[in-house]
Amino acid sequence: MTRLFGLTLAACTVAVAAFAGSHANPALKGAVDARNAQMSMIGYHTGLLGGMAKGDVPYDAATATAAAENLAAAAAMNRAVLWIEGTEQGAVEGSRAKPEIWSDAAGFEEKAMMLEAATAAMVTAAGTDLDALRAAMGDVGASCGACHKAYRGPRN
Amino acid sequence: MTRLFGLTLAACTVAVAAFAGSHANPALKGAVDARNAQMSMIGYHTGLLGGMAKGDVPYDAATATAAAENLAAAAAMNRAVLWIEGTEQGAVEGSRAKPEIWSDAAGFEEKAMMLEAATAAMVTAAGTDLDALRAAMGDVGASCGACHKAYRGPRN
């Protein structure tokens, strides 16, 4: 009974420490929230393009270009102030960043550059025609998936 | 009593219609969420620069430049796919957009261009020195405030 209480107390202490840690440093929480906002921007604009690619929404070159421009801008955000150390999943509430983002920084950078290239190519493709947009979606989706598979943890 | 019931029923119908409206069109809700994400990105990076301007965080040219680049990129997002009609406060959950954004489109565009210019100037200023960063913060803050005063509704 004493041992069980000790373990429970230890677990609670860990939980409280984790909670305090995630709230004590607003800079870390701010970076995680900003990354999540960046992902929302990427998701929204990819969704607009995907809707046209699938035929759910009529293709419109101007709208597709606008969406692709915003997607590319969100993908090309400077990572130095967003992916700061100490913001991995478990350390900061809302984060799903695997620690490999920092321990394998070169690999993460490679995946990020894949997304930058794919979304930059989408800007031209989206304004060309629906076939070009559809073809460009493959690389966008593949770069999202590759990075998430390697560097995103499970749902919180 | 009948009249009161009638009014209450009418009020409920309006409330239900508003609720259904805000959920029935995921495209409108998506645009509002994306705008809120954009505002989060703007707020985060302005906060980083503001922290340096106030002396809460030591000035660092590389970090300031990275923050300013992301701020400028977020401010320059193509508005055509974000500020779509039918997404004003009251019509879509989470929106604080005043209807004047659409009824006074030229005025809104002017304010948006003020922010684009101020944040573009910040990219150069942030990498120069702390005095330049501080001087550039004035225009950034003024453009945020001017747009919010004219085109943002009260807290939901």
Short mmCIF file of C-alpha atoms in Angstrom, two decimals:
data_model
loop_
_atom_site.label_atom_id
_atom_site.label_comp_id
_atom_site.label_asym_id
_atom_site.label_seq_id
_atom_site.Cartn_x
_atom_site.Cartn_y
_atom_site.Cartn_z
CA MET A 1 0.00 0.00 0.00
CA THR A 2 2.80 2.41 0.91
CA ARG A 3 4.66 1.36 -2.22
CA LEU A 4 1.55 1.87 -4.36
CA PHE A 5 1.04 5.32 -2.85
CA GLY A 6 4.69 6.11 -3.51
CA LEU A 7 4.37 5.10 -7.14
CA THR A 8 1.16 7.07 -7.53
CA LEU A 9 2.76 10.10 -5.94
CA ALA A 10 5.76 9.73 -8.22
CA ALA A 11 3.47 9.48 -11.25
CA CYS A 12 1.59 12.56 -10.12
CA THR A 13 4.81 14.46 -9.58
CA VAL A 14 5.92 13.55 -13.09
CA ALA A 15 2.54 14.59 -14.47
CA VAL A 16 2.60 17.90 -12.60
CA ALA A 17 6.18 18.55 -13.66
CA ALA A 18 5.25 17.85 -17.29
CA PHE A 19 2.24 20.14 -17.00
CA ALA A 20 4.27 22.89 -15.35
CA GLY A 21 6.99 22.44 -17.94
CA SER A 22 4.59 22.84 -20.83
CA HIS A 23 3.14 26.00 -19.33
CA ALA A 24 6.16 27.53 -17.62
CA ASN A 25 7.81 28.48 -20.90
CA PRO A 26 5.43 30.46 -23.10
CA ALA A 27 8.10 30.68 -25.80
CA LEU A 28 8.03 26.89 -26.30
CA LYS A 29 4.22 26.71 -26.25
CA GLY A 30 4.09 29.65 -28.65
CA ALA A 31 6.35 27.85 -31.12
CA VAL A 32 4.19 24.71 -31.00
CA ASP A 33 0.98 26.71 -31.48
CA ALA A 34 2.56 28.57 -34.40
CA ARG A 35 3.63 25.28 -36.03
CA ASN A 36 0.13 23.92 -35.61
CA ALA A 37 -1.20 27.11 -37.22
CA GLN A 38 1.28 26.60 -40.06
CA MET A 39 0.02 23.03 -40.52
CA SER A 40 -3.57 24.33 -40.56
CA MET A 41 -2.63 26.77 -43.33
CA ILE A 42 -0.94 23.97 -45.27
CA GLY A 43 -3.95 21.70 -44.75
CA TYR A 44 -6.51 24.29 -45.80
CA HIS A 45 -4.80 25.22 -49.05
CA THR A 46 -3.91 21.63 -49.90
CA GLY A 47 -7.58 20.82 -49.33
CA LEU A 48 -8.69 23.49 -51.80
CA LEU A 49 -6.33 22.10 -54.44
CA GLY A 50 -7.27 18.51 -53.59
CA GLY A 51 -10.96 19.35 -54.00
CA MET A 52 -10.27 20.51 -57.55
CA ALA A 53 -8.01 17.54 -58.27
CA LYS A 54 -10.77 15.16 -57.19
CA GLY A 55 -13.45 17.05 -59.10
CA ASP A 56 -15.41 18.00 -55.96
CA VAL A 57 -14.90 21.69 -56.79
CA PRO A 58 -14.73 23.11 -60.35
CA TYR A 59 -11.20 23.94 -61.48
CA ASP A 60 -10.48 27.65 -61.53
CA ALA A 61 -6.96 28.80 -62.42
CA ALA A 62 -7.01 31.99 -60.32
CA THR A 63 -8.33 30.27 -57.19
CA ALA A 64 -5.94 27.35 -57.65
CA THR A 65 -3.00 29.73 -58.05
CA ALA A 66 -3.99 31.70 -54.93
CA ALA A 67 -4.24 28.48 -52.93
CA ALA A 68 -0.91 27.24 -54.26
CA GLU A 69 0.82 30.54 -53.48
CA ASN A 70 -0.36 30.39 -49.88
CA LEU A 71 0.54 26.72 -49.61
CA ALA A 72 4.06 27.40 -50.89
CA ALA A 73 4.45 30.40 -48.56
CA ALA A 74 3.36 28.35 -45.55
CA ALA A 75 5.66 25.48 -46.53
CA ALA A 76 8.65 27.81 -46.96
CA MET A 77 8.36 29.44 -43.52
CA ASN A 78 11.76 29.83 -41.88
CA ARG A 79 12.11 26.83 -39.57
CA ALA A 80 14.64 28.38 -37.16
CA VAL A 81 11.98 30.12 -35.07
CA LEU A 82 9.37 27.36 -35.33
CA TRP A 83 11.15 24.05 -34.79
CA ILE A 84 13.04 25.08 -31.68
CA GLU A 85 14.60 22.51 -29.38
CA GLY A 86 12.61 21.41 -26.36
CA THR A 87 9.28 21.40 -28.21
CA GLU A 88 8.94 17.68 -28.87
CA GLN A 89 5.80 15.66 -28.13
CA GLY A 90 5.43 15.16 -24.38
CA ALA A 91 7.51 18.23 -23.50
CA VAL A 92 4.96 20.77 -24.72
CA GLU A 93 1.18 20.42 -24.87
CA GLY A 94 -0.14 20.09 -28.41
CA SER A 95 3.13 18.99 -29.93
CA ARG A 96 3.38 15.85 -32.08
CA ALA A 97 6.99 16.50 -33.05
CA LYS A 98 9.23 13.44 -32.72
CA PRO A 99 12.64 14.01 -31.09
CA GLU A 100 14.19 12.76 -34.35
CA ILE A 101 13.48 16.22 -35.80
CA TRP A 102 16.44 17.42 -33.77
CA SER A 103 18.53 14.24 -33.48
CA ASP A 104 18.28 13.71 -37.27
CA ALA A 105 18.17 17.36 -38.33
CA ALA A 106 19.59 16.64 -41.80
CA GLY A 107 16.86 14.09 -42.50
CA PHE A 108 14.16 16.49 -41.34
CA GLU A 109 15.61 19.29 -43.46
CA GLU A 110 15.58 16.98 -46.49
CA LYS A 111 11.88 16.23 -45.99
CA ALA A 112 11.09 19.90 -45.47
CA MET A 113 12.91 20.80 -48.68
CA MET A 114 10.88 18.12 -50.52
CA LEU A 115 7.73 19.95 -49.44
CA GLU A 116 9.15 23.34 -50.41
CA ALA A 117 10.03 22.05 -53.89
CA ALA A 118 6.69 20.27 -54.39
CA THR A 119 4.65 23.31 -53.32
CA ALA A 120 6.75 25.73 -55.39
CA ALA A 121 6.11 23.50 -58.42
CA MET A 122 2.40 23.54 -57.57
CA VAL A 123 2.25 27.33 -57.98
CA THR A 124 3.02 26.99 -61.69
CA ALA A 125 1.03 23.80 -62.17
CA ALA A 126 -2.10 25.16 -60.46
CA GLY A 127 -2.29 28.04 -62.92
CA THR A 128 -1.69 25.86 -65.97
CA ASP A 129 -4.62 23.45 -66.09
CA LEU A 130 -6.37 20.72 -64.14
CA ASP A 131 -4.13 17.94 -65.47
CA ALA A 132 -1.00 19.82 -64.36
CA LEU A 133 -2.56 20.48 -60.95
CA ARG A 134 -3.43 16.78 -60.55
CA ALA A 135 0.09 15.73 -61.52
CA ALA A 136 1.64 18.18 -59.04
CA MET A 137 -0.60 16.93 -56.20
CA GLY A 138 1.31 13.65 -56.16
CA ASP A 139 4.55 15.23 -54.99
CA VAL A 140 2.77 17.48 -52.50
CA GLY A 141 0.98 14.53 -50.92
CA ALA A 142 4.10 12.38 -50.96
CA SER A 143 6.18 15.03 -49.20
CA CYS A 144 3.50 15.56 -46.52
CA GLY A 145 3.30 11.82 -45.95
CA ALA A 146 7.05 11.21 -45.91
CA CYS A 147 7.64 13.84 -43.24
CA HIS A 148 4.68 12.80 -41.11
CA LYS A 149 5.70 9.15 -41.24
CA ALA A 150 9.24 9.88 -40.08
CA TYR A 151 8.82 12.87 -37.78
CA ARG A 152 5.24 13.08 -36.47
CA GLY A 153 4.16 11.23 -33.35
CA PRO A 154 0.72 9.73 -32.60
CA ARG A 155 -2.36 11.83 -31.87
CA ASN A 156 -2.31 13.44 -28.42
CA MET B 1 -48.24 33.86 -24.20
CA THR B 2 -48.76 32.65 -27.74
CA ARG B 3 -46.93 35.69 -29.02
CA LEU B 4 -44.03 35.09 -26.60
CA PHE B 5 -43.81 31.47 -27.68
CA GLY B 6 -43.87 32.57 -31.29
CA LEU B 7 -40.99 34.96 -30.69
CA THR B 8 -39.01 32.34 -28.79
CA LEU B 9 -39.60 29.81 -31.54
CA ALA B 10 -38.51 32.36 -34.13
CA ALA B 11 -35.37 33.12 -32.11
CA CYS B 12 -34.62 29.40 -31.82
CA THR B 13 -35.15 28.91 -35.52
CA VAL B 14 -32.72 31.74 -36.25
CA ALA B 15 -30.21 30.26 -33.80
CA VAL B 16 -30.52 26.79 -35.29
CA ALA B 17 -30.26 28.16 -38.82
CA ALA B 18 -27.14 30.12 -37.85
CA PHE B 19 -25.64 27.01 -36.25
CA ALA B 20 -26.52 24.84 -39.23
CA GLY B 21 -25.18 27.49 -41.58
CA SER B 22 -21.85 27.61 -39.81
CA HIS B 23 -21.49 23.85 -39.96
CA ALA B 24 -23.22 23.00 -43.21
CA ASN B 25 -20.54 24.63 -45.35
CA PRO B 26 -17.12 23.28 -44.46
CA ALA B 27 -15.53 25.55 -47.08
CA LEU B 28 -16.62 28.66 -45.14
CA LYS B 29 -15.54 27.22 -41.78
CA GLY B 30 -12.25 26.14 -43.35
CA ALA B 31 -11.56 29.68 -44.56
CA VAL B 32 -12.26 31.13 -41.10
CA ASP B 33 -10.03 28.57 -39.39
CA ALA B 34 -7.27 29.27 -41.93
CA ARG B 35 -7.54 33.02 -41.30
CA ASN B 36 -7.34 32.43 -37.57
CA ALA B 37 -4.25 30.29 -38.16
CA GLN B 38 -2.80 33.10 -40.26
CA MET B 39 -3.46 35.56 -37.41
CA SER B 40 -1.76 33.13 -34.98
CA MET B 41 1.29 33.04 -37.23
CA ILE B 42 1.33 36.84 -37.41
CA GLY B 43 0.91 37.11 -33.65
CA TYR B 44 3.66 34.62 -32.85
CA HIS B 45 6.29 36.24 -35.03
CA THR B 46 5.30 39.78 -34.04
CA GLY B 47 5.62 38.63 -30.43
CA LEU B 48 9.17 37.38 -31.03
CA LEU B 49 10.15 40.73 -32.55
CA GLY B 50 8.26 42.67 -29.86
CA GLY B 51 10.11 40.73 -27.16
CA MET B 52 13.41 41.91 -28.61
CA ALA B 53 12.13 45.47 -29.10
CA LYS B 54 11.10 45.63 -25.44
CA GLY B 55 14.35 44.07 -24.26
CA ASP B 56 12.65 40.98 -22.80
CA VAL B 57 14.69 38.79 -25.16
CA PRO B 58 18.25 39.56 -26.30
CA TYR B 59 18.46 40.92 -29.85
CA ASP B 60 19.78 38.40 -32.34
CA ALA B 61 19.90 39.40 -36.01
CA ALA B 62 19.39 35.89 -37.42
CA THR B 63 16.42 35.09 -35.17
CA ALA B 64 14.88 38.51 -35.79
CA THR B 65 15.28 38.08 -39.55
CA ALA B 66 13.70 34.62 -39.47
CA ALA B 67 10.76 35.94 -37.45
CA ALA B 68 10.35 38.92 -39.79
CA GLU B 69 10.48 36.69 -42.88
CA ASN B 70 7.69 34.52 -41.51
CA LEU B 71 5.69 37.54 -40.41
CA ALA B 72 5.96 39.08 -43.87
CA ALA B 73 5.05 35.79 -45.55
CA ALA B 74 1.98 35.39 -43.35
CA ALA B 75 0.93 39.00 -43.95
CA ALA B 76 1.31 38.63 -47.72
CA MET B 77 -0.90 35.54 -48.04
CA ASN B 78 -3.22 35.78 -51.04
CA ARG B 79 -6.52 37.05 -49.64
CA ALA B 80 -8.76 35.68 -52.42
CA VAL B 81 -9.03 32.22 -50.85
CA LEU B 82 -9.10 33.40 -47.24
CA TRP B 83 -11.47 36.38 -47.05
CA ILE B 84 -14.30 34.77 -48.95
CA GLU B 85 -17.82 36.20 -48.82
CA GLY B 86 -20.23 34.70 -46.33
CA THR B 87 -17.59 34.30 -43.60
CA GLU B 88 -18.42 37.34 -41.46
CA GLN B 89 -18.90 37.23 -37.69
CA GLY B 90 -22.18 35.57 -36.85
CA ALA B 91 -22.35 33.62 -40.11
CA VAL B 92 -19.47 31.28 -39.30
CA GLU B 93 -18.30 30.10 -35.89
CA GLY B 94 -14.99 31.60 -34.85
CA SER B 95 -15.15 34.55 -37.23
CA ARG B 96 -14.64 38.11 -36.02
CA ALA B 97 -14.69 39.59 -39.52
CA LYS B 98 -16.93 42.65 -39.88
CA PRO B 99 -19.17 42.75 -42.98
CA GLU B 100 -17.34 46.00 -43.93
CA ILE B 101 -14.48 43.80 -45.16
CA TRP B 102 -16.67 43.04 -48.16
CA SER B 103 -18.86 46.16 -48.33
CA ASP B 104 -15.74 48.39 -48.13
CA ALA B 105 -13.33 46.10 -49.98
CA ALA B 106 -11.08 48.96 -51.10
CA GLY B 107 -10.64 50.16 -47.51
CA PHE B 108 -9.83 46.65 -46.31
CA GLU B 109 -7.34 46.18 -49.13
CA GLU B 110 -5.64 49.45 -48.18
CA LYS B 111 -5.21 48.28 -44.57
CA ALA B 112 -3.94 44.90 -45.73
CA MET B 113 -1.38 46.57 -47.98
CA MET B 114 -0.24 48.72 -45.04
CA LEU B 115 0.55 45.51 -43.16
CA GLU B 116 2.31 43.99 -46.17
CA ALA B 117 4.51 47.09 -46.53
CA ALA B 118 5.27 47.35 -42.81
CA THR B 119 6.21 43.67 -42.50
CA ALA B 120 8.30 43.72 -45.69
CA ALA B 121 10.22 46.70 -44.26
CA MET B 122 10.67 44.74 -41.03
CA VAL B 123 12.60 41.99 -42.85
CA THR B 124 15.41 44.44 -43.63
CA ALA B 125 15.15 46.32 -40.34
CA ALA B 126 15.22 43.15 -38.20
CA GLY B 127 18.55 42.11 -39.68
CA THR B 128 20.11 45.57 -39.34
CA ASP B 129 20.17 46.28 -35.61
CA LEU B 130 17.94 46.68 -32.57
CA ASP B 131 17.26 50.37 -33.20
CA ALA B 132 16.08 49.63 -36.75
CA LEU B 133 13.90 46.78 -35.47
CA ARG B 134 12.34 49.05 -32.84
CA ALA B 135 11.66 51.77 -35.41
CA ALA B 136 10.01 49.26 -37.77
CA MET B 137 7.77 47.88 -35.00
CA GLY B 138 5.81 51.14 -34.98
CA ASP B 139 4.43 50.65 -38.47
CA VAL B 140 3.75 46.95 -37.88
CA GLY B 141 1.77 47.69 -34.73
CA ALA B 142 -0.05 50.61 -36.34
CA SER B 143 -1.16 48.53 -39.33
CA CYS B 144 -2.39 45.70 -37.08
CA GLY B 145 -4.33 48.18 -34.97
CA ALA B 146 -5.78 50.13 -37.88
CA CYS B 147 -7.21 47.02 -39.52
CA HIS B 148 -8.53 45.54 -36.29
CA LYS B 149 -10.21 48.79 -35.32
CA ALA B 150 -12.03 49.09 -38.65
CA TYR B 151 -12.67 45.48 -39.61
CA ARG B 152 -12.58 43.21 -36.56
CA GLY B 153 -15.65 42.59 -34.45
CA PRO B 154 -15.85 41.98 -30.68
CA ARG B 155 -14.67 38.77 -29.04
CA ASN B 156 -16.98 35.81 -29.61
#
